[in-house]
Every structure is written in C-alpha cells, then in structure tokens.
Amino acid sequence: MSEERLMSKKKPAYPVTKELDGYLAHYSRKSEIPIFYEDLLRFSGSVVVYDSNDEDTLWIRVFYSEFDRQEIDNSLKKVYSILHSDGSSYIHQYLNVDAVDFCTFGNSKPFRIKVRNILNDNFTYFYVKRTDASRIYGLELEHMLSPYNLNFLVYKDTLIEEHIAGIPGDVFIKDMLPSCTESEKAQLAKEFVKFNERCMIRLLGDMRSYNYVIVPVHDFDHVVYRIRAIDFDQQCFEGKLKVYRPQFFKENFQMVELVRNKLLRDSVDQYKLEERSIVAKRILSSGNRIRKLRTIAKQDDISTPENVDMLKEQIYDLTLDLNFRKCNNMGEVLDLALDFVRRNYEDVSMKQIIEQNIKIQQNPME
C-alpha cells in the first residue's frame, strides 16, 4: 500500500483543553518558560546540516542577529535548567548553546537545541515544538505504557521535549543490520513484534523507521537491542488501523523480513501475548493517572469524524467488540482499546487462578 493512501497528507495541531492543562499542571508537566516556539522563528540566516556522508539531514542550522542571540541563548539555558535540573541559573555559567537546528520535514517542524557543558564537553539535546494535544497524549501514554519514562514540559503554545538517545531506525537498518549476528537478528525480530503490538494497542501511528530508534544495551557478553518511539505526532489521529502497526510501512520491510525468517508463528503469538500482558499490567499500575488522562481524552477532539468512524469499524472487525461501534471520538476509541486489553488480561488471569484452585482441591497433596 502506498504511503499516500495509508497516511493523511497533513495532520493539524490540536489545542490543549482546560482539563488537559490542569492534568499537566497536576503532574508537573506544566512550567513557565522564558522562550516560545515563535521566538525561535526569528532567525536571520541558515545553512544546511549534512551528515558524515555529506547527505542532507533535512535539518538546517539557524543563526540569529547578535542582539537576539544573547537573549535566546540565555533563555535556552534557562529551559535546559528547568527540564534537567532545579531551574536555577547557577549552572548557566557552565553551559553553552552550540547549535540551534530547524527541521523543515514533517508536521511538527521542531527546533533541536544542542547544549554543551564547557567543563567536560559533554552535550545533550532538547527539542522545542508547537504544542499539540494529540502529541501530549502520545508522550504521556509512552511514559506510562512503555518501558521508558519521558521528560517534557508544556507552556502555552510551546512544548519542550528531552532528547531520546539511540540509533535512528533507518540508519540502523541500512548500515548496521547487515553485520548483526544471527542471534542478534532473532532478538531484533522479537523486539519488533513487541514494538508493533505496543503501538497498535495504544494507537500510536506512523512508526516508519526514522520515527523510532534502536537502543543497544550491553548485557554481560552480548548486546540486547530495544526499539523506542521518538515521534508522537500521530497519536490517535488516523482512521486506518494499519497506520498503528509499523509492519505495514515499506520503510520497515527489512524488519518484517527478520520476523518472517527468524521467528515461528507460535513465537510471534507468544511475544504478542507477552506485550499485551505487560501493557495491561502497566495500565493497572498507573492507577489514577491513566484514568484521569483517559477521561480527559474522551472529552477531547483530536481527530476527524471520518477517521473516528473508519477506525472504530476496523477495530470492531478485529475484536468483534460491539462497544467500539458506539464510540463518538478518538478518546473513546483509545479508552475502550486499553480497557479491552486490560479486561482480556484479567479474564485470563482469573481463569488461571480458578484452574489452579480446582487442581489444588482435586490434588491437595501436590
């Protein structure tokens, strides 16, 4: 299926409601910052950023007038301090803003800020983007339902995100996958199955290879690979269920081939079940926080009626749960999808407990 037919050409940014704003404040996601996305658009010049192979990265390095530069640098240091420290200005003397890059590709058009510690030359990045409610839902769901915590801030129309370290999926597939051992390829196939399932469960779309990273973790005498999403722009927006399943993007063809070549059907089913179970456990352990977010999402408008109607029918075809056909918006679809996973997990767990109790009653000496 072509990319144009699979994905909408343009997704709008959705405003943050009063209820979502209150949620962000309650969970320390909201903080006053001294600079906004629009301020960074005042650059006076730019140059293309190339990678080590002299290929265009689709980022441009922007420059500001001397007067603006000093104010912007100080403000960005303050943002770094709020995001990573206690917000005080004490650490500013040890920081330098090495670069401000602007991405001209994609919906969010983010700014990437490179901040370096001048005492030891360690550096990190953070991103400045326009606020988008669906992206915020995506970030929060990733924080609660994936193995990873996320650090971000929202203030009015500006969203600050920490950098997620890893090897971009497209770079890894092209340059590193061919040299992986057979054991590593099998482990990557397992991770892709789990990643694919997790994205579908929580309705995170558009996980093409450049929207996730591969994270190598050294464990004793071998390397374990993890797959981590880095773009949450397409949370609960598209109407086609395939958009929420990374396996259907042509950019992930080689990862799908890994699964086909390295895993038996029973193994794939096992890994899917494992991921559904662990997501269900995270839903249960997130308690009031995820319940509040789901309640707010059900009152919000983060997609089009056409997309909602299409998606609820396709999920009904998959689950045969008539409740999906009663959904009125994407928040309700998301809420029911998460509840479907939780209920199935609890039903299986209860069945296992009952079977175990029956066995004990029949064989009390075991």
CSV table of N, CA, C and O in Angstrom, one decimal, residues 59-134:
chain,number,residue,atom,x,y,z
A,59,TRP,N,17.7,18.9,8.2
A,59,TRP,CA,17.8,20.0,9.2
A,59,TRP,C,18.6,21.1,8.7
A,59,TRP,O,19.6,20.9,7.9
A,60,ILE,N,18.3,22.3,9.1
A,60,ILE,CA,19.1,23.5,8.8
A,60,ILE,C,19.6,24.1,10.1
A,60,ILE,O,18.8,24.1,11.1
A,61,ARG,N,20.8,24.6,10.1
A,61,ARG,CA,21.3,25.3,11.3
A,61,ARG,C,21.0,26.8,11.2
A,61,ARG,O,21.4,27.4,10.2
A,62,VAL,N,20.3,27.3,12.2
A,62,VAL,CA,19.9,28.7,12.0
A,62,VAL,C,20.7,29.6,12.9
A,62,VAL,O,21.4,29.2,13.8
A,63,PHE,N,20.7,30.9,12.4
A,63,PHE,CA,21.5,31.9,13.1
A,63,PHE,C,20.7,33.1,13.4
A,63,PHE,O,19.7,33.4,12.7
A,64,TYR,N,21.0,33.8,14.4
A,64,TYR,CA,20.3,35.0,14.9
A,64,TYR,C,21.1,36.2,14.9
A,64,TYR,O,22.4,36.1,15.0
A,65,SER,N,20.5,37.4,14.9
A,65,SER,CA,21.3,38.6,15.0
A,65,SER,C,22.0,38.6,16.3
A,65,SER,O,21.6,37.9,17.3
A,66,GLU,N,23.0,39.4,16.4
A,66,GLU,CA,23.8,39.5,17.7
A,66,GLU,C,23.0,39.8,18.9
A,66,GLU,O,23.2,39.3,20.0
A,67,PHE,N,22.1,40.8,18.7
A,67,PHE,CA,21.2,41.2,19.8
A,67,PHE,C,20.3,40.1,20.2
A,67,PHE,O,20.1,39.8,21.4
A,68,ASP,N,19.6,39.4,19.3
A,68,ASP,CA,18.7,38.3,19.6
A,68,ASP,C,19.5,37.1,20.1
A,68,ASP,O,18.9,36.4,21.0
A,69,ARG,N,20.7,36.8,19.7
A,69,ARG,CA,21.4,35.6,20.0
A,69,ARG,C,21.6,35.6,21.5
A,69,ARG,O,21.5,34.5,22.2
A,70,GLN,N,22.1,36.6,22.1
A,70,GLN,CA,22.4,36.6,23.6
A,70,GLN,C,21.1,36.3,24.4
A,70,GLN,O,21.1,35.5,25.3
A,71,GLU,N,20.0,37.0,24.0
A,71,GLU,CA,18.7,36.8,24.7
A,71,GLU,C,18.3,35.3,24.5
A,71,GLU,O,17.8,34.7,25.5
A,72,ILE,N,18.3,34.8,23.3
A,72,ILE,CA,17.9,33.4,23.0
A,72,ILE,C,18.8,32.4,23.7
A,72,ILE,O,18.3,31.4,24.3
A,73,ASP,N,20.1,32.6,23.7
A,73,ASP,CA,21.0,31.7,24.4
A,73,ASP,C,20.7,31.6,25.9
A,73,ASP,O,20.6,30.5,26.5
A,74,ASN,N,20.5,32.8,26.5
A,74,ASN,CA,20.2,32.8,28.0
A,74,ASN,C,18.9,32.1,28.3
A,74,ASN,O,18.7,31.4,29.3
A,75,SER,N,17.9,32.3,27.4
A,75,SER,CA,16.6,31.7,27.6
A,75,SER,C,16.6,30.2,27.4
A,75,SER,O,16.0,29.4,28.2
A,76,LEU,N,17.4,29.7,26.4
A,76,LEU,CA,17.5,28.3,26.2
A,76,LEU,C,18.3,27.6,27.3
A,76,LEU,O,18.0,26.4,27.7
A,77,LYS,N,19.3,28.3,27.9
A,77,LYS,CA,19.9,27.7,29.1
A,77,LYS,C,19.0,27.6,30.3
A,77,LYS,O,19.0,26.6,31.0
A,78,LYS,N,18.1,28.6,30.4
A,78,LYS,CA,17.1,28.5,31.4
A,78,LYS,C,16.1,27.3,31.2
A,78,LYS,O,15.8,26.6,32.2
A,79,VAL,N,15.7,27.1,30.0
A,79,VAL,CA,14.8,26.0,29.7
A,79,VAL,C,15.6,24.7,30.0
A,79,VAL,O,15.0,23.8,30.6
A,80,TYR,N,16.8,24.6,29.6
A,80,TYR,CA,17.6,23.4,30.0
A,80,TYR,C,17.6,23.1,31.5
A,80,TYR,O,17.4,22.0,31.9
A,81,SER,N,17.8,24.2,32.2
A,81,SER,CA,17.9,24.1,33.7
A,81,SER,C,16.5,23.6,34.3
A,81,SER,O,16.4,22.8,35.2
A,82,ILE,N,15.4,24.1,33.7
A,82,ILE,CA,14.1,23.7,34.2
A,82,ILE,C,13.8,22.3,33.8
A,82,ILE,O,13.3,21.5,34.6
A,83,LEU,N,14.2,21.8,32.6
A,83,LEU,CA,14.0,20.5,32.1
A,83,LEU,C,14.8,19.4,32.9
A,83,LEU,O,14.3,18.4,33.2
A,84,HIS,N,16.1,19.8,33.1
A,84,HIS,CA,17.0,18.8,33.6
A,84,HIS,C,17.5,19.0,35.1
A,84,HIS,O,18.1,18.1,35.7
A,85,SER,N,17.2,20.2,35.6
A,85,SER,CA,17.7,20.5,37.0
A,85,SER,C,16.6,21.2,37.8
A,85,SER,O,15.4,20.9,37.6
A,86,ASP,N,17.0,22.1,38.7
A,86,ASP,CA,16.0,22.7,39.6
A,86,ASP,C,15.6,24.1,39.1
A,86,ASP,O,14.8,24.8,39.7
A,87,GLY,N,16.0,24.4,37.8
A,87,GLY,CA,15.5,25.7,37.3
A,87,GLY,C,16.4,26.9,37.7
A,87,GLY,O,16.1,28.0,37.2
A,88,SER,N,17.4,26.7,38.5
A,88,SER,CA,18.2,27.8,38.9
A,88,SER,C,19.2,28.3,37.8
A,88,SER,O,19.5,27.5,36.9
A,89,SER,N,19.7,29.5,38.0
A,89,SER,CA,20.6,30.0,37.0
A,89,SER,C,22.1,29.7,37.3
A,89,SER,O,23.0,30.0,36.5
A,90,TYR,N,22.3,29.0,38.4
A,90,TYR,CA,23.7,28.7,38.8
A,90,TYR,C,24.4,27.9,37.7
A,90,TYR,O,25.6,28.2,37.5
A,91,ILE,N,23.8,27.0,37.1
A,91,ILE,CA,24.5,26.1,36.1
A,91,ILE,C,24.7,26.8,34.8
A,91,ILE,O,25.5,26.3,33.9
A,92,HIS,N,24.1,28.0,34.6
A,92,HIS,CA,24.2,28.7,33.3
A,92,HIS,C,25.7,28.9,32.9
A,92,HIS,O,26.1,28.9,31.7
A,93,GLN,N,26.5,29.2,33.9
A,93,GLN,CA,27.9,29.6,33.6
A,93,GLN,C,28.7,28.4,33.0
A,93,GLN,O,29.7,28.6,32.4
A,94,TYR,N,28.2,27.2,33.2
A,94,TYR,CA,28.8,26.0,32.7
A,94,TYR,C,28.3,25.5,31.4
A,94,TYR,O,28.7,24.5,30.9
A,95,LEU,N,27.3,26.2,30.9
A,95,LEU,CA,26.6,25.8,29.7
A,95,LEU,C,26.9,26.6,28.5
A,95,LEU,O,27.1,27.8,28.6
A,96,ASN,N,26.9,26.0,27.3
A,96,ASN,CA,27.0,26.8,26.1
A,96,ASN,C,26.0,26.2,25.1
A,96,ASN,O,25.9,25.0,24.9
A,97,VAL,N,25.2,27.0,24.4
A,97,VAL,CA,24.3,26.6,23.3
A,97,VAL,C,25.1,26.5,22.0
A,97,VAL,O,25.4,27.5,21.4
A,98,ASP,N,25.5,25.3,21.7
A,98,ASP,CA,26.4,25.1,20.5
A,98,ASP,C,25.6,25.3,19.2
A,98,ASP,O,26.2,25.7,18.2
A,99,ALA,N,24.4,24.9,19.1
A,99,ALA,CA,23.6,25.0,17.8
A,99,ALA,C,22.1,25.0,18.1
A,99,ALA,O,21.6,24.4,19.0
A,100,VAL,N,21.5,25.7,17.2
A,100,VAL,CA,20.0,25.6,17.1
A,100,VAL,C,19.7,25.2,15.7
A,100,VAL,O,20.0,25.9,14.7
A,101,ASP,N,19.1,24.0,15.5
A,101,ASP,CA,18.7,23.4,14.2
A,101,ASP,C,17.2,23.4,14.1
A,101,ASP,O,16.5,23.2,15.0
A,102,PHE,N,16.8,23.6,12.8
A,102,PHE,CA,15.4,23.6,12.5
A,102,PHE,C,15.1,22.6,11.5
A,102,PHE,O,15.8,22.5,10.4
A,103,CYS,N,14.1,21.7,11.7
A,103,CYS,CA,13.7,20.7,10.8
A,103,CYS,C,12.6,21.1,9.9
A,103,CYS,O,11.5,21.5,10.3
A,104,THR,N,12.8,21.1,8.6
A,104,THR,CA,11.8,21.5,7.6
A,104,THR,C,10.9,20.4,7.1
A,104,THR,O,10.1,20.6,6.3
A,105,PHE,N,11.2,19.2,7.7
A,105,PHE,CA,10.4,18.0,7.2
A,105,PHE,C,9.4,17.5,8.3
A,105,PHE,O,9.7,17.5,9.5
A,106,GLY,N,8.2,17.1,7.9
A,106,GLY,CA,7.3,16.6,8.8
A,106,GLY,C,6.3,17.7,9.3
A,106,GLY,O,6.4,18.8,9.0
A,107,ASN,N,5.4,17.2,10.2
A,107,ASN,CA,4.3,18.1,10.7
A,107,ASN,C,4.8,19.1,11.8
A,107,ASN,O,4.4,20.2,11.8
A,108,SER,N,5.6,18.6,12.7
A,108,SER,CA,5.9,19.4,13.9
A,108,SER,C,6.9,20.5,13.7
A,108,SER,O,6.9,21.4,14.4
A,109,LYS,N,7.8,20.3,12.7
A,109,LYS,CA,8.8,21.3,12.4
A,109,LYS,C,9.5,21.8,13.7
A,109,LYS,O,9.5,23.0,14.0
A,110,PRO,N,10.2,20.9,14.3
A,110,PRO,CA,10.8,21.2,15.6
A,110,PRO,C,12.1,22.0,15.5
A,110,PRO,O,12.8,21.9,14.4
A,111,PHE,N,12.5,22.6,16.6
A,111,PHE,CA,13.9,23.1,16.8
A,111,PHE,C,14.6,22.1,17.7
A,111,PHE,O,14.1,21.7,18.7
A,112,ARG,N,15.9,21.8,17.3
A,112,ARG,CA,16.7,21.0,18.1
A,112,ARG,C,17.9,21.8,18.7
A,112,ARG,O,18.6,22.5,18.0
A,113,ILE,N,17.9,21.8,20.0
A,113,ILE,CA,18.9,22.6,20.7
A,113,ILE,C,20.0,21.8,21.2
A,113,ILE,O,19.8,20.8,22.0
A,114,LYS,N,21.3,22.1,20.9
A,114,LYS,CA,22.4,21.4,21.4
A,114,LYS,C,23.1,22.2,22.5
A,114,LYS,O,23.5,23.3,22.3
A,115,VAL,N,23.1,21.6,23.7
A,115,VAL,CA,23.7,22.3,24.9
A,115,VAL,C,24.9,21.5,25.4
A,115,VAL,O,24.8,20.3,25.6
A,116,ARG,N,26.0,22.2,25.5
A,116,ARG,CA,27.3,21.6,25.9
A,116,ARG,C,27.7,22.1,27.3
A,116,ARG,O,27.6,23.3,27.6
A,117,ASN,N,28.2,21.2,28.1
A,117,ASN,CA,28.9,21.5,29.4
A,117,ASN,C,30.3,21.9,29.1
A,117,ASN,O,31.1,21.0,28.6
A,118,ILE,N,30.7,23.1,29.3
A,118,ILE,CA,32.0,23.6,28.9
A,118,ILE,C,33.1,23.0,29.8
A,118,ILE,O,34.3,23.1,29.4
A,119,LEU,N,32.8,22.4,30.9
A,119,LEU,CA,33.8,21.9,31.8
A,119,LEU,C,34.3,20.5,31.3
A,119,LEU,O,35.5,20.2,31.5
A,120,ASN,N,33.5,19.8,30.6
A,120,ASN,CA,33.9,18.4,30.2
A,120,ASN,C,33.5,18.1,28.8
A,120,ASN,O,33.7,16.9,28.3
A,121,ASP,N,32.9,19.0,28.1
A,121,ASP,CA,32.5,18.8,26.7
A,121,ASP,C,31.4,17.8,26.5
A,121,ASP,O,31.1,17.4,25.3
A,122,ASN,N,30.7,17.3,27.6
A,122,ASN,CA,29.5,16.5,27.4
A,122,ASN,C,28.4,17.4,26.8
A,122,ASN,O,28.3,18.5,27.2
A,123,PHE,N,27.6,16.8,26.0
A,123,PHE,CA,26.5,17.6,25.4
A,123,PHE,C,25.2,16.8,25.3
A,123,PHE,O,25.3,15.5,25.3
A,124,THR,N,24.1,17.4,25.2
A,124,THR,CA,22.8,16.8,25.0
A,124,THR,C,21.9,17.7,24.2
A,124,THR,O,22.3,18.8,23.9
A,125,TYR,N,20.8,17.2,23.8
A,125,TYR,CA,19.8,17.9,23.0
A,125,TYR,C,18.5,18.0,23.7
A,125,TYR,O,18.2,17.2,24.6
A,126,PHE,N,17.7,19.0,23.4
A,126,PHE,CA,16.3,19.0,23.7
A,126,PHE,C,15.6,19.7,22.5
A,126,PHE,O,16.2,20.3,21.6
A,127,TYR,N,14.3,19.5,22.5
A,127,TYR,CA,13.5,20.0,21.3
A,127,TYR,C,12.5,21.0,21.7
A,127,TYR,O,11.9,20.9,22.8
A,128,VAL,N,12.3,22.0,20.8
A,128,VAL,CA,11.2,23.0,21.1
A,128,VAL,C,10.2,22.9,19.9
A,128,VAL,O,10.6,23.0,18.7
A,129,LYS,N,9.0,22.6,20.3
A,129,LYS,CA,7.9,22.4,19.3
A,129,LYS,C,6.7,23.2,19.6
A,129,LYS,O,6.5,23.7,20.7
A,130,ARG,N,5.8,23.2,18.6
A,130,ARG,CA,4.4,23.8,18.9
A,130,ARG,C,3.6,22.8,19.7
A,130,ARG,O,3.7,21.6,19.5
A,131,THR,N,2.9,23.3,20.6
A,131,THR,CA,2.0,22.4,21.4
A,131,THR,C,0.9,21.8,20.6
A,131,THR,O,0.3,22.4,19.7
A,132,ASP,N,0.7,20.5,20.8
A,132,ASP,CA,-0.3,19.7,20.1
A,132,ASP,C,-0.9,18.7,21.1
A,132,ASP,O,-0.1,17.9,21.6
A,133,ALA,N,-2.2,18.8,21.3
A,133,ALA,CA,-2.8,17.9,22.3
A,133,ALA,C,-2.6,16.4,22.0
A,133,ALA,O,-2.3,15.7,22.9
A,134,SER,N,-2.7,16.0,20.8
A,134,SER,CA,-2.6,14.6,20.5
A,134,SER,C,-1.1,14.1,20.7
A,134,SER,O,-0.9,13.0,21.2
